[in-house]
Each structure stands twice: as structure tokens, then as C-alpha cells.
Amino acid sequence: MSGKVSRHLFGMSVLLVVAGCNKTQDGGAIEAGGNANAPTPAVIQATCPPVMLRDGTASYRTYAKGGKDDPTKVVYQASLADTTRRCVQSEGSLTVTVVAQGRVVAGPAGGPGKLTMPIRVAATDGEKTLYSELTQYPVEVPPGSTTTQFVFTKADVTLPAGAGSDAKIFVGFDEGPQKAKQ
């Protein structure tokens, strides 16, 4: 009998936690406990734009000098896999923290060491760019290993207050414009 009650209590507590994840008060802000008239920003996942990996930007390779596109000259290969976000709505803006999980693997020409990867976070609303920033993100493959995992976090991605339902956020590697082949 007590196992049955425990399962029901556990199930109810999970439902209460899930129900509380998207709850906000009227007016779009949760009030602070000490001062009922001082609104604080609301954490809102329901209107939070999705984070996506754009085609062709989920992987990144570095090559040994003179070895571009030669698989035997790969120093490091990195990839992004999972993404998530957290949004805070204020009166005039939607502030997003973007998180992406990735992995670095040393190639045939690589090994333990440091790597700096160009990761871009961009937000769009249709054809309109709302935000775009490139970050040079350092990662180190530790001694005695050929792989490592990393978590990239970009805080304070600020979008207009009305963004959300039609906006999209993209995260991915950005090597810049392709150079013309000679």
C-alpha cells in the first residue's frame, strides 16, 4: 500500500513541477516577495524562441598547414549536438540565454591541446535579423585524451519584447565568408 501511495505522490509532485514551469502572473511579471509593487522579470519558456542548428554549421574542422580538405591532415573536428535556451521577459525586451552542447575530437594530425572555435548566435524574425554575434570559444583537449565535451553558453541575447512566436535563434560554427578558389 505504501508503495502505491508513494508512486501517486511522486506523480503528483512531477505534475506540479511541470505545471509551474510555464506559469506567469497577469502583466507578464512575477512579483518579488518583499515588495508586492516591485515586479521582477518573468522566466517564460512558452514564448521563448526555439534554438536550432542551421544546416552546414553543426560541425567544424581545423587542418594542419597546407592540408585543407585532406582527411589525413585534420587536427580537430568539433560538433554541436543539443541546444536549449532560457528566456526572461521584461517590459521592453526578451533576454535569452542560449546553450549548446558539443564535442571535440582530435584528428589524425592532432592530439591534446587548445582549440578556439568561432561560434555564432543569431536571431531572426522572418527575413529580419534581430541579433547576431560571433564568439571565439576556447576548448582544450586534455593531456592523455583525444576527445572532450564542452557546453557553450551565450547569455544576454536581447530581442525586442514582441519577439517569440515567429522568432528563431540559430547557433553554429561560423568560419566567415568562403575564400574564392584560385
PDB file of C-alpha atoms in Angstrom:
ATOM      1  CA  MET A   1       0.000   0.000   0.000  1.00  0.00           C
ATOM      2  CA  SER A   2       2.756   2.497   0.881  1.00  0.00           C
ATOM      3  CA  GLY A   3       4.473   1.900  -2.493  1.00  0.00           C
ATOM      4  CA  LYS A   4       1.234   2.760  -4.276  1.00  0.00           C
ATOM      5  CA  VAL A   5       0.839   5.975  -2.252  1.00  0.00           C
ATOM      6  CA  SER A   6       4.490   6.914  -2.894  1.00  0.00           C
ATOM      7  CA  ARG A   7       4.046   6.483  -6.647  1.00  0.00           C
ATOM      8  CA  HIS A   8       0.925   8.667  -6.595  1.00  0.00           C
ATOM      9  CA  LEU A   9       2.649  11.363  -4.507  1.00  0.00           C
ATOM     10  CA  PHE A  10       5.666  11.254  -6.803  1.00  0.00           C
ATOM     11  CA  GLY A  11       3.434  11.509  -9.887  1.00  0.00           C
ATOM     12  CA  MET A  12       1.519  14.461  -8.442  1.00  0.00           C
ATOM     13  CA  SER A  13       4.718  16.283  -7.465  1.00  0.00           C
ATOM     14  CA  VAL A  14       6.117  15.836 -11.004  1.00  0.00           C
ATOM     15  CA  LEU A  15       2.892  17.241 -12.469  1.00  0.00           C
ATOM     16  CA  LEU A  16       3.022  20.229 -10.111  1.00  0.00           C
ATOM     17  CA  VAL A  17       6.631  20.960 -11.072  1.00  0.00           C
ATOM     18  CA  VAL A  18       5.840  20.728 -14.803  1.00  0.00           C
ATOM     19  CA  ALA A  19       2.759  22.910 -14.419  1.00  0.00           C
ATOM     20  CA  GLY A  20       4.816  25.561 -12.637  1.00  0.00           C
ATOM     21  CA  CYS A  21       7.411  25.797 -15.444  1.00  0.00           C
ATOM     22  CA  ASN A  22       5.243  27.973 -17.695  1.00  0.00           C
ATOM     23  CA  LYS A  23       3.226  29.854 -15.097  1.00  0.00           C
ATOM     24  CA  THR A  24       3.249  33.642 -15.064  1.00  0.00           C
ATOM     25  CA  GLN A  25       1.020  36.241 -13.493  1.00  0.00           C
ATOM     26  CA  ASP A  26      -1.087  38.710 -15.429  1.00  0.00           C
ATOM     27  CA  GLY A  27       1.059  41.544 -16.707  1.00  0.00           C
ATOM     28  CA  GLY A  28       3.959  39.256 -17.624  1.00  0.00           C
ATOM     29  CA  ALA A  29       5.969  39.522 -14.398  1.00  0.00           C
ATOM     30  CA  ILE A  30       6.262  37.624 -11.164  1.00  0.00           C
ATOM     31  CA  GLU A  31       6.216  39.935  -8.196  1.00  0.00           C
ATOM     32  CA  ALA A  32       9.027  39.905  -5.648  1.00  0.00           C
ATOM     33  CA  GLY A  33       8.147  38.527  -2.221  1.00  0.00           C
ATOM     34  CA  GLY A  34       9.401  41.511  -0.180  1.00  0.00           C
ATOM     35  CA  ASN A  35       7.732  44.294  -2.162  1.00  0.00           C
ATOM     36  CA  ALA A  36       4.430  43.455  -3.833  1.00  0.00           C
ATOM     37  CA  ASN A  37       4.700  46.534  -6.086  1.00  0.00           C
ATOM     38  CA  ALA A  38       8.207  45.763  -7.408  1.00  0.00           C
ATOM     39  CA  PRO A  39       7.851  43.486 -10.450  1.00  0.00           C
ATOM     40  CA  THR A  40      10.761  41.292 -11.486  1.00  0.00           C
ATOM     41  CA  PRO A  41      11.264  39.771 -14.933  1.00  0.00           C
ATOM     42  CA  ALA A  42       9.386  36.543 -15.581  1.00  0.00           C
ATOM     43  CA  VAL A  43      11.108  33.412 -16.804  1.00  0.00           C
ATOM     44  CA  ILE A  44       8.884  32.314 -19.675  1.00  0.00           C
ATOM     45  CA  GLN A  45       9.586  29.241 -21.772  1.00  0.00           C
ATOM     46  CA  ALA A  46       6.251  29.261 -23.640  1.00  0.00           C
ATOM     47  CA  THR A  47       7.151  32.393 -25.661  1.00  0.00           C
ATOM     48  CA  CYS A  48      10.841  31.586 -25.839  1.00  0.00           C
ATOM     49  CA  PRO A  49      12.038  31.268 -29.461  1.00  0.00           C
ATOM     50  CA  PRO A  50      13.371  27.820 -30.395  1.00  0.00           C
ATOM     51  CA  VAL A  51      17.130  27.328 -30.772  1.00  0.00           C
ATOM     52  CA  MET A  52      18.163  25.485 -33.918  1.00  0.00           C
ATOM     53  CA  LEU A  53      21.313  24.315 -35.620  1.00  0.00           C
ATOM     54  CA  ARG A  54      21.439  25.755 -39.136  1.00  0.00           C
ATOM     55  CA  ASP A  55      22.329  23.302 -41.922  1.00  0.00           C
ATOM     56  CA  GLY A  56      26.059  23.181 -42.507  1.00  0.00           C
ATOM     57  CA  THR A  57      27.029  24.885 -39.218  1.00  0.00           C
ATOM     58  CA  ALA A  58      26.936  21.980 -36.750  1.00  0.00           C
ATOM     59  CA  SER A  59      30.496  20.806 -37.453  1.00  0.00           C
ATOM     60  CA  TYR A  60      33.896  22.465 -37.633  1.00  0.00           C
ATOM     61  CA  ARG A  61      37.311  21.200 -38.729  1.00  0.00           C
ATOM     62  CA  THR A  62      40.822  22.537 -38.445  1.00  0.00           C
ATOM     63  CA  TYR A  63      43.610  21.280 -40.678  1.00  0.00           C
ATOM     64  CA  ALA A  64      47.389  21.128 -40.492  1.00  0.00           C
ATOM     65  CA  LYS A  65      49.131  23.765 -42.601  1.00  0.00           C
ATOM     66  CA  GLY A  66      48.571  23.126 -46.298  1.00  0.00           C
ATOM     67  CA  GLY A  67      46.146  20.279 -45.644  1.00  0.00           C
ATOM     68  CA  LYS A  68      42.753  21.923 -46.275  1.00  0.00           C
ATOM     69  CA  ASP A  69      40.139  19.267 -47.130  1.00  0.00           C
ATOM     70  CA  ASP A  70      42.682  16.427 -46.710  1.00  0.00           C
ATOM     71  CA  PRO A  71      41.163  13.970 -44.162  1.00  0.00           C
ATOM     72  CA  THR A  72      44.635  12.822 -43.074  1.00  0.00           C
ATOM     73  CA  LYS A  73      45.543  16.414 -42.105  1.00  0.00           C
ATOM     74  CA  VAL A  74      42.569  17.031 -39.746  1.00  0.00           C
ATOM     75  CA  VAL A  75      43.850  18.452 -36.451  1.00  0.00           C
ATOM     76  CA  TYR A  76      40.482  18.779 -34.681  1.00  0.00           C
ATOM     77  CA  GLN A  77      36.876  18.120 -35.558  1.00  0.00           C
ATOM     78  CA  ALA A  78      34.127  19.659 -33.418  1.00  0.00           C
ATOM     79  CA  SER A  79      30.386  19.195 -33.499  1.00  0.00           C
ATOM     80  CA  LEU A  80      27.344  20.715 -31.832  1.00  0.00           C
ATOM     81  CA  ALA A  81      24.505  18.384 -30.881  1.00  0.00           C
ATOM     82  CA  ASP A  82      21.969  19.571 -28.333  1.00  0.00           C
ATOM     83  CA  THR A  83      20.658  23.069 -27.705  1.00  0.00           C
ATOM     84  CA  THR A  84      18.413  24.734 -25.190  1.00  0.00           C
ATOM     85  CA  ARG A  85      17.505  28.218 -24.016  1.00  0.00           C
ATOM     86  CA  ARG A  86      16.082  30.220 -21.138  1.00  0.00           C
ATOM     87  CA  CYS A  87      14.082  33.411 -21.669  1.00  0.00           C
ATOM     88  CA  VAL A  88      13.352  36.284 -19.328  1.00  0.00           C
ATOM     89  CA  GLN A  89      10.597  38.676 -20.415  1.00  0.00           C
ATOM     90  CA  SER A  90      10.745  42.293 -19.279  1.00  0.00           C
ATOM     91  CA  GLU A  91       8.582  45.195 -20.331  1.00  0.00           C
ATOM     92  CA  GLY A  92      10.768  46.209 -23.274  1.00  0.00           C
ATOM     93  CA  SER A  93      12.734  43.105 -24.225  1.00  0.00           C
ATOM     94  CA  LEU A  94      13.109  39.359 -24.225  1.00  0.00           C
ATOM     95  CA  THR A  95      16.516  38.271 -22.896  1.00  0.00           C
ATOM     96  CA  VAL A  96      17.640  34.796 -23.924  1.00  0.00           C
ATOM     97  CA  THR A  97      20.435  32.602 -22.613  1.00  0.00           C
ATOM     98  CA  VAL A  98      21.444  30.157 -25.356  1.00  0.00           C
ATOM     99  CA  VAL A  99      23.211  26.888 -24.505  1.00  0.00           C
ATOM    100  CA  ALA A 100      24.715  24.346 -26.913  1.00  0.00           C
ATOM    101  CA  GLN A 101      26.446  21.068 -26.066  1.00  0.00           C
ATOM    102  CA  GLY A 102      29.306  19.909 -28.227  1.00  0.00           C
ATOM    103  CA  ARG A 103      32.260  17.618 -28.619  1.00  0.00           C
ATOM    104  CA  VAL A 104      35.813  17.951 -29.929  1.00  0.00           C
ATOM    105  CA  VAL A 105      37.780  15.016 -31.344  1.00  0.00           C
ATOM    106  CA  ALA A 106      41.447  15.163 -32.300  1.00  0.00           C
ATOM    107  CA  GLY A 107      42.065  14.093 -35.886  1.00  0.00           C
ATOM    108  CA  PRO A 108      44.966  12.133 -37.405  1.00  0.00           C
ATOM    109  CA  ALA A 109      47.168  15.265 -37.308  1.00  0.00           C
ATOM    110  CA  GLY A 110      46.021  16.348 -33.839  1.00  0.00           C
ATOM    111  CA  GLY A 111      46.255  15.434 -30.191  1.00  0.00           C
ATOM    112  CA  PRO A 112      45.778  17.047 -26.792  1.00  0.00           C
ATOM    113  CA  GLY A 113      45.834  20.835 -26.904  1.00  0.00           C
ATOM    114  CA  LYS A 114      43.894  24.067 -27.187  1.00  0.00           C
ATOM    115  CA  LEU A 115      41.429  24.993 -29.902  1.00  0.00           C
ATOM    116  CA  THR A 116      39.468  28.211 -30.473  1.00  0.00           C
ATOM    117  CA  MET A 117      36.203  27.792 -32.365  1.00  0.00           C
ATOM    118  CA  PRO A 118      34.088  30.533 -33.999  1.00  0.00           C
ATOM    119  CA  ILE A 119      30.506  30.087 -32.708  1.00  0.00           C
ATOM    120  CA  ARG A 120      27.768  32.440 -33.914  1.00  0.00           C
ATOM    121  CA  VAL A 121      24.424  33.046 -32.235  1.00  0.00           C
ATOM    122  CA  ALA A 122      21.857  34.760 -34.461  1.00  0.00           C
ATOM    123  CA  ALA A 123      18.156  35.501 -34.042  1.00  0.00           C
ATOM    124  CA  THR A 124      15.750  36.143 -36.894  1.00  0.00           C
ATOM    125  CA  ASP A 125      12.121  37.062 -37.348  1.00  0.00           C
ATOM    126  CA  GLY A 126      11.309  36.026 -40.890  1.00  0.00           C
ATOM    127  CA  GLU A 127      13.927  37.739 -43.079  1.00  0.00           C
ATOM    128  CA  LYS A 128      14.784  40.329 -40.416  1.00  0.00           C
ATOM    129  CA  THR A 129      17.914  39.784 -38.286  1.00  0.00           C
ATOM    130  CA  LEU A 130      17.217  40.646 -34.646  1.00  0.00           C
ATOM    131  CA  TYR A 131      20.618  39.675 -33.201  1.00  0.00           C
ATOM    132  CA  SER A 132      23.942  38.299 -34.408  1.00  0.00           C
ATOM    133  CA  GLU A 133      27.205  37.867 -32.523  1.00  0.00           C
ATOM    134  CA  LEU A 134      30.325  35.786 -33.153  1.00  0.00           C
ATOM    135  CA  THR A 135      32.223  34.397 -30.148  1.00  0.00           C
ATOM    136  CA  GLN A 136      35.714  32.901 -30.289  1.00  0.00           C
ATOM    137  CA  TYR A 137      35.162  29.985 -27.901  1.00  0.00           C
ATOM    138  CA  PRO A 138      38.220  28.218 -26.409  1.00  0.00           C
ATOM    139  CA  VAL A 139      38.234  24.477 -25.660  1.00  0.00           C
ATOM    140  CA  GLU A 140      41.076  22.254 -24.511  1.00  0.00           C
ATOM    141  CA  VAL A 141      41.505  18.564 -25.242  1.00  0.00           C
ATOM    142  CA  PRO A 142      43.172  17.402 -22.011  1.00  0.00           C
ATOM    143  CA  PRO A 143      46.541  15.620 -21.923  1.00  0.00           C
ATOM    144  CA  GLY A 144      46.208  11.863 -22.367  1.00  0.00           C
ATOM    145  CA  SER A 145      42.935  12.209 -24.285  1.00  0.00           C
ATOM    146  CA  THR A 146      41.827  12.725 -27.857  1.00  0.00           C
ATOM    147  CA  THR A 147      38.277  13.909 -27.099  1.00  0.00           C
ATOM    148  CA  THR A 148      36.449  16.320 -24.841  1.00  0.00           C
ATOM    149  CA  GLN A 149      32.956  17.657 -24.425  1.00  0.00           C
ATOM    150  CA  PHE A 150      32.002  21.292 -23.907  1.00  0.00           C
ATOM    151  CA  VAL A 151      28.998  23.454 -23.105  1.00  0.00           C
ATOM    152  CA  PHE A 152      28.795  26.802 -24.906  1.00  0.00           C
ATOM    153  CA  THR A 153      26.670  29.442 -23.166  1.00  0.00           C
ATOM    154  CA  LYS A 154      25.755  32.836 -24.604  1.00  0.00           C
ATOM    155  CA  ALA A 155      23.888  34.958 -22.075  1.00  0.00           C
ATOM    156  CA  ASP A 156      22.152  38.278 -22.666  1.00  0.00           C
ATOM    157  CA  VAL A 157      20.909  37.704 -26.209  1.00  0.00           C
ATOM    158  CA  THR A 158      18.433  40.589 -26.215  1.00  0.00           C
ATOM    159  CA  LEU A 159      15.437  40.613 -28.553  1.00  0.00           C
ATOM    160  CA  PRO A 160      12.527  43.056 -28.836  1.00  0.00           C
ATOM    161  CA  ALA A 161       9.696  42.408 -26.361  1.00  0.00           C
ATOM    162  CA  GLY A 162       7.321  41.212 -29.112  1.00  0.00           C
ATOM    163  CA  ALA A 163       9.757  38.527 -30.333  1.00  0.00           C
ATOM    164  CA  GLY A 164       8.960  34.950 -29.554  1.00  0.00           C
ATOM    165  CA  SER A 165       6.192  33.358 -31.568  1.00  0.00           C
ATOM    166  CA  ASP A 166       7.785  33.957 -35.007  1.00  0.00           C
ATOM    167  CA  ALA A 167      11.420  34.398 -33.964  1.00  0.00           C
ATOM    168  CA  LYS A 168      14.078  31.704 -34.271  1.00  0.00           C
ATOM    169  CA  ILE A 169      17.536  31.528 -32.742  1.00  0.00           C
ATOM    170  CA  PHE A 170      20.370  29.805 -34.566  1.00  0.00           C
ATOM    171  CA  VAL A 171      23.666  28.628 -33.094  1.00  0.00           C
ATOM    172  CA  GLY A 172      26.510  27.156 -35.090  1.00  0.00           C
ATOM    173  CA  PHE A 173      30.107  27.362 -36.209  1.00  0.00           C
ATOM    174  CA  ASP A 174      30.886  30.336 -38.460  1.00  0.00           C
ATOM    175  CA  GLU A 175      34.140  30.279 -40.372  1.00  0.00           C
ATOM    176  CA  GLY A 176      33.307  33.549 -42.142  1.00  0.00           C
ATOM    177  CA  PRO A 177      32.944  34.121 -45.856  1.00  0.00           C
ATOM    178  CA  GLN A 178      34.344  31.416 -48.089  1.00  0.00           C
ATOM    179  CA  LYS A 179      37.502  32.459 -49.894  1.00  0.00           C
ATOM    180  CA  ALA A 180      37.450  32.326 -53.680  1.00  0.00           C
ATOM    181  CA  LYS A 181      39.364  29.368 -55.133  1.00  0.00           C
ATOM    182  CA  GLN A 182      42.208  30.262 -57.443  1.00  0.00           C
TER     183      GLN A 182
END
